[in-house]
């Protein structure tokens, strides 16, 4: 048995949660926020049998793909800049996942 | 030292939390929700000395017993069904518990 | 790789979070409350390389020092006591920290 802790952007949490339900993977959702002023994120706790770990990791990967997004930092109503500010590409989404060893797993 | 993660239905969380206090077991409560559209649940984190693990597990078991409940899926105001729908028994309550190894435990 | 779980009083969480950002330590913040009727606290999850664990622990220690505070339990508007109640010293702040082994750490 392993405990998988998956931290995903809240934007993708609903989709990933549906995937867990569809694949009969029990998951507990914790409210969380990122440490780098990023948007809210969601932390899932999953108790997974050793032989299912790879499958669950694949599921998480498939449903939390990053994507590139172009934002235009120069467009802020009421603020003007002396020099034009170029649009920048940022990476959105992604997941941080930890697989932890478990000594005992119980269900009462 | 072990880290016990106990996920219980919120309905039972207050009772369990009181039991932790009565038994001098330090517990941190995280807000969480179940992955299967179940009611809200509560996740407790407990740092427990090796020799106290069994006692704390017993405490959790005693205070998070499941019970059978009969629900009547046919009774929804404004919705009628062509065939009568039988009441069904569902299991309510219970706890999912993980005991994790700890490399270091510190208190500042 | 280790997973550090740090539980600190919410009062200190903002300061500690800033320290994580300043030191480029990725942290996920979970909403949590203490088990002993204490004020709200905050739980941080941090994935840390083995060689960085001591530095991060030092960072947490420096930013979550306890302090003594004197509270006067006798002053409650509208409640009178037959005997004078002495002010008591309580310890405020501090952090409870667990360092957990990690089998796998992934970023998608
Ligand atoms: Ni899907
Ligand atoms: Ni009891
Ligand atoms: Ni500082």
CSV table of N, CA, C and O in Angstrom, one decimal, chain C:
chain,number,residue,atom,x,y,z
C,1,UNK,N,14.7,12.6,-1.6
C,1,UNK,CA,13.5,13.5,-1.5
C,1,UNK,C,12.8,13.2,-0.2
C,1,UNK,O,12.6,12.0,0.1
C,2,UNK,N,12.4,14.2,0.5
C,2,UNK,CA,11.6,14.0,1.7
C,2,UNK,C,10.3,14.9,1.6
C,2,UNK,O,10.3,15.9,0.9
C,3,UNK,N,9.2,14.5,2.3
C,3,UNK,CA,8.1,15.3,2.4
C,3,UNK,C,8.1,15.9,3.8
C,3,UNK,O,8.0,15.2,4.8
C,4,UNK,N,8.1,17.2,3.9
C,4,UNK,CA,8.1,17.9,5.2
C,4,UNK,C,6.7,18.4,5.4
C,4,UNK,O,6.1,19.1,4.6
C,5,UNK,N,6.1,18.0,6.6
C,5,UNK,CA,4.8,18.5,7.0
C,5,UNK,C,5.0,19.4,8.2
C,5,UNK,O,5.5,18.9,9.2
C,6,UNK,N,4.7,20.7,8.0
C,6,UNK,CA,4.9,21.6,9.1
C,6,UNK,C,3.6,22.3,9.5
C,6,UNK,O,2.9,22.8,8.7
C,7,UNK,N,3.2,22.1,10.7
C,7,UNK,CA,2.0,22.7,11.3
C,7,UNK,C,2.3,23.8,12.2
C,7,UNK,O,3.0,23.7,13.2
C,8,UNK,N,1.9,25.0,11.7
C,8,UNK,CA,2.2,26.2,12.5
C,8,UNK,C,1.0,27.0,12.8
C,8,UNK,O,0.0,26.9,12.1
C,9,UNK,N,1.1,27.9,13.8
C,9,UNK,CA,-0.1,28.7,14.1
C,9,UNK,C,-0.3,29.7,13.0
C,9,UNK,O,0.6,30.2,12.4
C,10,UNK,N,-1.6,29.9,12.6
C,10,UNK,CA,-1.9,30.7,11.5
C,10,UNK,C,-1.3,32.1,11.6
C,10,UNK,O,-0.9,32.7,10.6
C,11,UNK,N,-1.2,32.6,12.8
C,11,UNK,CA,-0.6,33.9,13.1
C,11,UNK,C,0.8,34.0,12.4
C,11,UNK,O,1.2,35.1,12.0
C,12,UNK,N,1.6,32.9,12.4
C,12,UNK,CA,2.9,32.9,11.9
C,12,UNK,C,3.0,32.4,10.4
C,12,UNK,O,4.1,32.4,9.8
C,13,UNK,N,1.9,31.9,9.9
C,13,UNK,CA,1.9,31.2,8.6
C,13,UNK,C,2.3,32.2,7.5
C,13,UNK,O,3.1,31.8,6.6
C,14,UNK,N,1.8,33.4,7.5
C,14,UNK,CA,2.1,34.4,6.5
C,14,UNK,C,3.6,34.7,6.4
C,14,UNK,O,4.3,34.7,5.4
C,15,UNK,N,4.2,34.8,7.6
C,15,UNK,CA,5.6,35.1,7.7
C,15,UNK,C,6.5,34.0,7.2
C,15,UNK,O,7.4,34.1,6.5
C,16,UNK,N,6.0,32.8,7.6
C,16,UNK,CA,6.8,31.6,7.1
C,16,UNK,C,6.6,31.4,5.6
C,16,UNK,O,7.6,31.0,4.9
C,17,UNK,N,5.4,31.6,5.1
C,17,UNK,CA,5.2,31.5,3.7
C,17,UNK,C,6.1,32.5,2.9
C,17,UNK,O,6.6,32.1,1.9
C,18,UNK,N,6.2,33.7,3.4
C,18,UNK,CA,7.1,34.7,2.8
C,18,UNK,C,8.5,34.1,2.8
C,18,UNK,O,9.3,34.3,1.8
C,19,UNK,N,8.9,33.5,3.9
C,19,UNK,CA,10.3,33.0,4.0
C,19,UNK,C,10.5,31.9,2.9
C,19,UNK,O,11.6,31.8,2.3
C,20,UNK,N,9.5,31.0,2.7
C,20,UNK,CA,9.6,30.0,1.7
C,20,UNK,C,9.8,30.6,0.4
C,20,UNK,O,10.6,30.2,-0.4
C,21,UNK,N,9.0,31.6,0.1
C,21,UNK,CA,9.1,32.3,-1.3
C,21,UNK,C,10.5,32.9,-1.4
C,21,UNK,O,11.1,32.7,-2.5
C,22,UNK,N,10.9,33.6,-0.4
C,22,UNK,CA,12.2,34.3,-0.5
C,22,UNK,C,13.3,33.3,-0.7
C,22,UNK,O,14.3,33.6,-1.4
C,23,UNK,N,13.2,32.1,-0.2
C,23,UNK,CA,14.2,31.1,-0.2
C,23,UNK,C,14.0,30.0,-1.3
C,23,UNK,O,14.6,29.0,-1.4
C,24,UNK,N,12.9,30.4,-2.1
C,24,UNK,CA,12.6,29.5,-3.3
C,24,UNK,C,12.3,28.1,-2.9
C,24,UNK,O,12.6,27.1,-3.6
C,25,UNK,N,11.6,27.9,-1.8
C,25,UNK,CA,11.1,26.6,-1.3
C,25,UNK,C,9.6,26.5,-1.7
C,25,UNK,O,8.8,27.3,-1.2
C,26,UNK,N,9.3,25.5,-2.5
C,26,UNK,CA,7.9,25.3,-2.9
C,26,UNK,C,7.1,24.8,-1.8
C,26,UNK,O,7.5,23.8,-1.1
C,27,UNK,N,6.0,25.4,-1.5
C,27,UNK,CA,5.2,24.9,-0.3
C,27,UNK,C,3.7,24.9,-0.7
C,27,UNK,O,3.2,25.9,-1.4
C,28,UNK,N,3.0,24.0,-0.2
C,28,UNK,CA,1.5,23.9,-0.4
C,28,UNK,C,0.9,24.1,0.9
C,28,UNK,O,1.3,23.5,1.9
C,29,UNK,N,-0.1,25.0,1.0
C,29,UNK,CA,-0.7,25.4,2.3
C,29,UNK,C,-2.1,24.7,2.4
C,29,UNK,O,-2.9,24.9,1.5
C,30,UNK,N,-2.3,24.0,3.5
C,30,UNK,CA,-3.6,23.4,3.7
C,30,UNK,C,-4.3,24.2,4.9
C,30,UNK,O,-3.6,24.5,5.8
C,31,UNK,N,-5.6,24.3,4.8
C,31,UNK,CA,-6.3,24.9,5.9
C,31,UNK,C,-6.4,23.9,7.0
C,31,UNK,O,-6.8,22.7,6.7
C,32,UNK,N,-6.2,24.2,8.2
C,32,UNK,CA,-6.3,23.3,9.3
C,32,UNK,C,-6.6,24.0,10.6
C,32,UNK,O,-6.4,25.2,10.7
C,33,UNK,N,-7.1,23.2,11.6
C,33,UNK,CA,-7.3,23.8,12.9
C,33,UNK,C,-6.7,22.8,13.9
C,33,UNK,O,-6.6,21.6,13.7
C,34,UNK,N,-6.3,23.4,15.0
C,34,UNK,CA,-5.7,22.5,16.1
C,34,UNK,C,-6.7,21.7,16.8
C,34,UNK,O,-7.9,22.0,16.8
C,35,UNK,N,-6.2,20.6,17.4
C,35,UNK,CA,-7.1,19.7,18.1
C,35,UNK,C,-7.4,20.1,19.6
C,35,UNK,O,-8.2,19.5,20.2
C,36,UNK,N,-6.7,21.1,20.1
C,36,UNK,CA,-6.9,21.4,21.5
C,36,UNK,C,-7.6,22.7,21.6
C,36,UNK,O,-7.2,23.5,22.5
C,37,UNK,N,-8.5,23.0,20.8
C,37,UNK,CA,-9.3,24.3,20.8
C,37,UNK,C,-8.3,25.5,20.7
C,37,UNK,O,-8.7,26.6,21.1
C,38,UNK,N,-7.2,25.2,20.2
C,38,UNK,CA,-6.3,26.4,19.9
C,38,UNK,C,-6.8,27.2,18.7
C,38,UNK,O,-7.6,26.7,18.0
C,39,UNK,N,-6.2,28.3,18.5
C,39,UNK,CA,-6.5,29.1,17.3
C,39,UNK,C,-6.2,28.3,16.1
C,39,UNK,O,-5.5,27.3,16.1
C,40,UNK,N,-6.7,28.8,15.0
C,40,UNK,CA,-6.5,28.1,13.7
C,40,UNK,C,-5.0,27.9,13.4
C,40,UNK,O,-4.2,28.8,13.8
C,41,UNK,N,-4.7,26.9,12.8
C,41,UNK,CA,-3.3,26.7,12.4
C,41,UNK,C,-3.2,26.4,10.9
C,41,UNK,O,-4.3,26.2,10.3
C,42,UNK,N,-2.0,26.3,10.4
C,42,UNK,CA,-1.8,26.1,9.0
C,42,UNK,C,-0.9,25.0,8.8
C,42,UNK,O,0.1,24.9,9.5
C,43,UNK,N,-1.2,24.1,7.8
C,43,UNK,CA,-0.3,23.0,7.6
C,43,UNK,C,0.4,23.2,6.2
C,43,UNK,O,-0.3,23.4,5.2
C,44,UNK,N,1.7,23.1,6.2
C,44,UNK,CA,2.4,23.3,4.9
C,44,UNK,C,2.9,21.9,4.5
C,44,UNK,O,3.4,21.1,5.4
C,45,UNK,N,2.9,21.6,3.2
C,45,UNK,CA,3.5,20.4,2.7
C,45,UNK,C,4.7,20.9,1.8
C,45,UNK,O,4.5,21.7,0.9
C,46,UNK,N,5.8,20.3,2.0
C,46,UNK,CA,7.0,20.7,1.2
C,46,UNK,C,7.8,19.5,0.7
C,46,UNK,O,8.1,18.7,1.6
C,47,UNK,N,8.0,19.4,-0.5
C,47,UNK,CA,8.9,18.4,-1.1
C,47,UNK,C,10.3,18.9,-1.1
C,47,UNK,O,10.5,20.0,-1.8
C,48,UNK,N,11.2,18.3,-0.4
C,48,UNK,CA,12.5,18.8,-0.2
C,48,UNK,C,13.6,17.8,-0.5
C,48,UNK,O,13.5,16.6,-0.1
C,49,UNK,N,14.6,18.2,-1.3
C,49,UNK,CA,15.7,17.2,-1.5
C,49,UNK,C,16.4,16.9,-0.2
C,49,UNK,O,16.5,17.8,0.7
C,50,UNK,N,16.9,15.7,-0.1
C,50,UNK,CA,17.6,15.3,1.2
C,50,UNK,C,18.6,16.3,1.7
C,50,UNK,O,18.6,16.6,2.9
C,51,UNK,N,19.4,16.9,0.8
C,51,UNK,CA,20.4,17.8,1.2
C,51,UNK,C,19.9,19.2,1.7
C,51,UNK,O,20.6,19.9,2.3
C,52,UNK,N,18.6,19.4,1.4
C,52,UNK,CA,18.0,20.7,1.7
C,52,UNK,C,17.2,20.6,3.0
C,52,UNK,O,16.7,21.7,3.5
C,53,UNK,N,17.0,19.4,3.5
C,53,UNK,CA,16.1,19.2,4.7
C,53,UNK,C,16.5,20.1,5.9
C,53,UNK,O,15.7,20.8,6.5
C,54,UNK,N,17.8,20.0,6.2
C,54,UNK,CA,18.3,20.8,7.4
C,54,UNK,C,18.1,22.3,7.2
C,54,UNK,O,17.6,22.9,8.2
C,55,UNK,N,18.3,22.8,6.0
C,55,UNK,CA,18.1,24.2,5.8
C,55,UNK,C,16.7,24.6,5.9
C,55,UNK,O,16.4,25.7,6.5
C,56,UNK,N,15.8,23.8,5.4
C,56,UNK,CA,14.4,24.1,5.5
C,56,UNK,C,13.9,24.0,6.9
C,56,UNK,O,13.1,24.9,7.4
C,57,UNK,N,14.4,23.0,7.7
C,57,UNK,CA,14.0,22.9,9.1
C,57,UNK,C,14.4,24.2,9.8
C,57,UNK,O,13.7,24.7,10.7
C,58,UNK,N,15.6,24.6,9.5
C,58,UNK,CA,16.1,25.8,10.2
C,58,UNK,C,15.3,27.0,9.9
C,58,UNK,O,15.0,27.9,10.7
C,59,UNK,N,14.8,27.1,8.6
C,59,UNK,CA,14.0,28.2,8.2
C,59,UNK,C,12.7,28.2,9.0
C,59,UNK,O,12.2,29.2,9.4
C,60,UNK,N,12.1,27.0,9.1
C,60,UNK,CA,10.8,26.9,9.8
C,60,UNK,C,11.0,27.2,11.3
C,60,UNK,O,10.2,28.0,11.9
C,61,UNK,N,12.1,26.8,11.9
C,61,UNK,CA,12.4,27.1,13.3
C,61,UNK,C,12.5,28.6,13.5
C,61,UNK,O,11.9,29.2,14.4
C,62,UNK,N,13.3,29.2,12.6
C,62,UNK,CA,13.5,30.7,12.8
C,62,UNK,C,12.3,31.5,12.6
C,62,UNK,O,12.2,32.6,13.2
C,63,UNK,N,11.3,31.0,11.9
C,63,UNK,CA,10.1,31.8,11.6
C,63,UNK,C,8.9,31.3,12.4
C,63,UNK,O,7.8,31.7,12.1
C,64,UNK,N,9.1,30.5,13.4
C,64,UNK,CA,7.9,30.0,14.2
C,64,UNK,C,8.3,29.9,15.6
C,64,UNK,O,7.9,29.0,16.3
C,65,UNK,N,9.1,30.8,16.1
C,65,UNK,CA,9.5,30.8,17.5
C,65,UNK,C,8.3,31.0,18.4
C,65,UNK,O,7.3,31.7,18.1
C,66,UNK,N,8.3,30.3,19.5
C,66,UNK,CA,7.3,30.4,20.5
C,66,UNK,C,7.6,31.7,21.3
C,66,UNK,O,8.7,32.2,21.3
C,67,UNK,N,6.6,32.2,21.9
C,67,UNK,CA,6.8,33.3,22.9
C,67,UNK,C,5.8,33.1,24.1
C,67,UNK,O,4.8,32.4,24.0
C,68,UNK,N,6.2,33.7,25.2
C,68,UNK,CA,5.4,33.6,26.4
C,68,UNK,C,4.4,34.8,26.3
C,68,UNK,O,4.7,35.9,25.9
C,69,UNK,N,3.2,34.5,26.7
C,69,UNK,CA,2.2,35.5,26.8
C,69,UNK,C,1.4,35.4,28.1
C,69,UNK,O,1.1,34.3,28.5
C,70,UNK,N,1.1,36.5,28.7
C,70,UNK,CA,0.3,36.5,29.9
C,70,UNK,C,-1.1,36.7,29.6
C,70,UNK,O,-1.5,37.8,29.0
C,71,UNK,N,-2.0,35.8,30.0
C,71,UNK,CA,-3.4,36.1,29.9
C,71,UNK,C,-4.1,36.2,31.2
C,71,UNK,O,-3.6,35.5,32.2
C,72,UNK,N,-5.1,36.9,31.3
C,72,UNK,CA,-5.8,37.1,32.6
C,72,UNK,C,-7.2,36.5,32.5
C,72,UNK,O,-8.1,37.1,32.0
C,73,UNK,N,-7.2,35.2,33.0
C,73,UNK,CA,-8.5,34.5,32.8
C,73,UNK,C,-9.7,35.1,33.6
C,73,UNK,O,-10.8,34.7,33.4
C,74,UNK,N,-9.4,36.0,34.6
C,74,UNK,CA,-10.4,36.6,35.4
C,74,UNK,C,-11.3,37.6,34.7
C,74,UNK,O,-12.3,38.0,35.1
C,75,UNK,N,-10.7,38.2,33.6
C,75,UNK,CA,-11.4,39.3,33.0
C,75,UNK,C,-12.3,38.8,31.9
C,75,UNK,O,-11.9,38.6,30.8
C,76,UNK,N,-13.6,38.6,32.2
C,76,UNK,CA,-14.6,38.3,31.3
C,76,UNK,C,-15.8,39.2,31.6
C,76,UNK,O,-16.4,39.0,32.7
C,77,UNK,N,-16.2,40.0,30.7
C,77,UNK,CA,-17.3,41.0,31.0
C,77,UNK,C,-18.5,40.2,31.4
C,77,UNK,O,-18.9,39.2,30.8
C,78,UNK,N,-19.1,40.6,32.5
C,78,UNK,CA,-20.4,40.0,32.9
C,78,UNK,C,-20.2,38.8,33.8
C,78,UNK,O,-21.2,38.2,34.2
C,79,UNK,N,-19.0,38.3,34.0
C,79,UNK,CA,-18.8,37.1,34.8
C,79,UNK,C,-18.0,37.5,36.0
C,79,UNK,O,-17.0,38.2,35.9
C,80,UNK,N,-18.4,37.2,37.2
C,80,UNK,CA,-17.7,37.5,38.4
C,80,UNK,C,-17.3,36.2,39.1
C,80,UNK,O,-18.0,35.2,39.0
C,81,UNK,N,-16.1,36.2,39.7
C,81,UNK,CA,-15.6,35.1,40.4
C,81,UNK,C,-15.5,35.4,41.9
C,81,UNK,O,-15.2,36.5,42.3
C,82,UNK,N,-15.7,34.3,42.7
C,82,UNK,CA,-15.7,34.6,44.1
C,82,UNK,C,-14.3,34.8,44.6
C,82,UNK,O,-14.0,35.6,45.5
C,83,UNK,N,-13.3,34.2,44.0
C,83,UNK,CA,-11.9,34.4,44.3
C,83,UNK,C,-11.2,35.0,43.2
C,83,UNK,O,-11.5,34.7,42.0
C,84,UNK,N,-10.2,35.9,43.5
C,84,UNK,CA,-9.5,36.4,42.3
C,84,UNK,C,-8.7,35.4,41.6
C,84,UNK,O,-8.2,34.4,42.2
C,85,UNK,N,-8.7,35.5,40.3
C,85,UNK,CA,-8.0,34.5,39.5
C,85,UNK,C,-6.7,35.1,39.0
C,85,UNK,O,-6.7,36.2,38.4
C,86,UNK,N,-5.6,34.4,39.2
C,86,UNK,CA,-4.3,34.9,38.8
C,86,UNK,C,-4.1,34.9,37.3
C,86,UNK,O,-4.5,33.9,36.6
C,87,UNK,N,-3.4,35.8,36.8
C,87,UNK,CA,-2.9,35.8,35.4
C,87,UNK,C,-2.1,34.5,35.2
C,87,UNK,O,-1.4,34.1,36.1
C,88,UNK,N,-2.1,33.9,34.0
C,88,UNK,CA,-1.3,32.7,33.7
C,88,UNK,C,-0.5,33.0,32.5
C,88,UNK,O,-0.8,33.7,31.6
C,89,UNK,N,0.7,32.3,32.5
C,89,UNK,CA,1.5,32.4,31.3
C,89,UNK,C,1.2,31.2,30.4
C,89,UNK,O,1.1,30.1,30.8
C,90,UNK,N,1.0,31.5,29.1
C,90,UNK,CA,0.8,30.5,28.1
C,90,UNK,C,1.9,30.6,27.0
C,90,UNK,O,2.4,31.7,26.8
C,91,UNK,N,2.2,29.5,26.4
C,91,UNK,CA,3.1,29.6,25.3
C,91,UNK,C,2.3,29.7,24.0
C,91,UNK,O,1.4,28.9,23.7
C,92,UNK,N,2.7,30.6,23.2
C,92,UNK,CA,2.0,30.9,21.9
C,92,UNK,C,3.0,30.6,20.8
C,92,UNK,O,4.2,30.9,20.9
C,93,UNK,N,2.5,30.1,19.7
C,93,UNK,CA,3.3,29.9,18.5
C,93,UNK,C,4.0,28.5,18.5
C,93,UNK,O,3.4,27.5,19.1
C,94,UNK,N,5.1,28.4,17.8
C,94,UNK,CA,5.7,27.1,17.7
C,94,UNK,C,5.3,26.3,16.5
C,94,UNK,O,4.3,26.7,15.8
C,95,UNK,N,5.9,25.3,16.2
C,95,UNK,CA,5.6,24.5,15.0
C,95,UNK,C,5.8,23.0,15.3
C,95,UNK,O,6.7,22.6,16.1
C,96,UNK,N,5.0,22.2,14.8
C,96,UNK,CA,5.2,20.7,14.8
C,96,UNK,C,5.5,20.3,13.4
C,96,UNK,O,4.8,20.6,12.5
C,97,UNK,N,6.6,19.6,13.3
C,97,UNK,CA,7.2,19.3,12.0
C,97,UNK,C,7.4,17.8,11.9
C,97,UNK,O,8.0,17.2,12.8
C,98,UNK,N,7.0,17.2,10.8
C,98,UNK,CA,7.3,15.8,10.5
C,98,UNK,C,8.1,15.7,9.2
C,98,UNK,O,7.7,16.4,8.2
C,99,UNK,N,9.1,14.9,9.2
C,99,UNK,CA,9.9,14.7,7.9
C,99,UNK,C,9.6,13.2,7.5
C,99,UNK,O,9.9,12.3,8.3
C,100,UNK,N,9.0,13.0,6.4
C,100,UNK,CA,8.6,11.7,5.9
C,100,UNK,C,9.4,11.2,4.7
C,100,UNK,O,9.8,12.0,3.8
C,101,UNK,N,9.7,9.9,4.7
C,101,UNK,CA,10.4,9.4,3.6
C,101,UNK,C,9.5,9.4,2.4
C,101,UNK,O,8.2,9.3,2.5
C,102,UNK,N,10.0,9.5,1.2
C,102,UNK,CA,9.3,9.5,-0.1
C,102,UNK,C,9.8,8.5,-1.0
C,102,UNK,O,11.0,8.4,-1.2
C,103,UNK,N,8.9,7.6,-1.5
C,103,UNK,CA,9.4,6.6,-2.5
C,103,UNK,C,9.6,7.2,-3.9
C,103,UNK,O,10.6,6.9,-4.6
C,104,UNK,N,8.7,8.0,-4.3
C,104,UNK,CA,8.8,8.7,-5.6
C,104,UNK,C,8.3,10.1,-5.5
C,104,UNK,O,7.3,10.4,-4.8
C,105,UNK,N,8.9,11.0,-6.3
C,105,UNK,CA,8.4,12.3,-6.4
C,105,UNK,C,8.3,12.7,-7.9
C,105,UNK,O,9.3,12.5,-8.6
C,106,UNK,N,7.2,13.1,-8.3
C,106,UNK,CA,7.0,13.4,-9.7
C,106,UNK,C,6.4,14.8,-10.0
C,106,UNK,O,5.7,15.3,-9.1
C,107,UNK,N,6.7,15.3,-11.1
C,107,UNK,CA,6.1,16.6,-11.5
C,107,UNK,C,5.7,16.5,-12.9
C,107,UNK,O,6.5,16.2,-13.8
C,108,UNK,N,4.4,16.6,-13.1
C,108,UNK,CA,3.8,16.5,-14.5
C,108,UNK,C,3.6,17.8,-15.1
C,108,UNK,O,3.3,18.8,-14.4
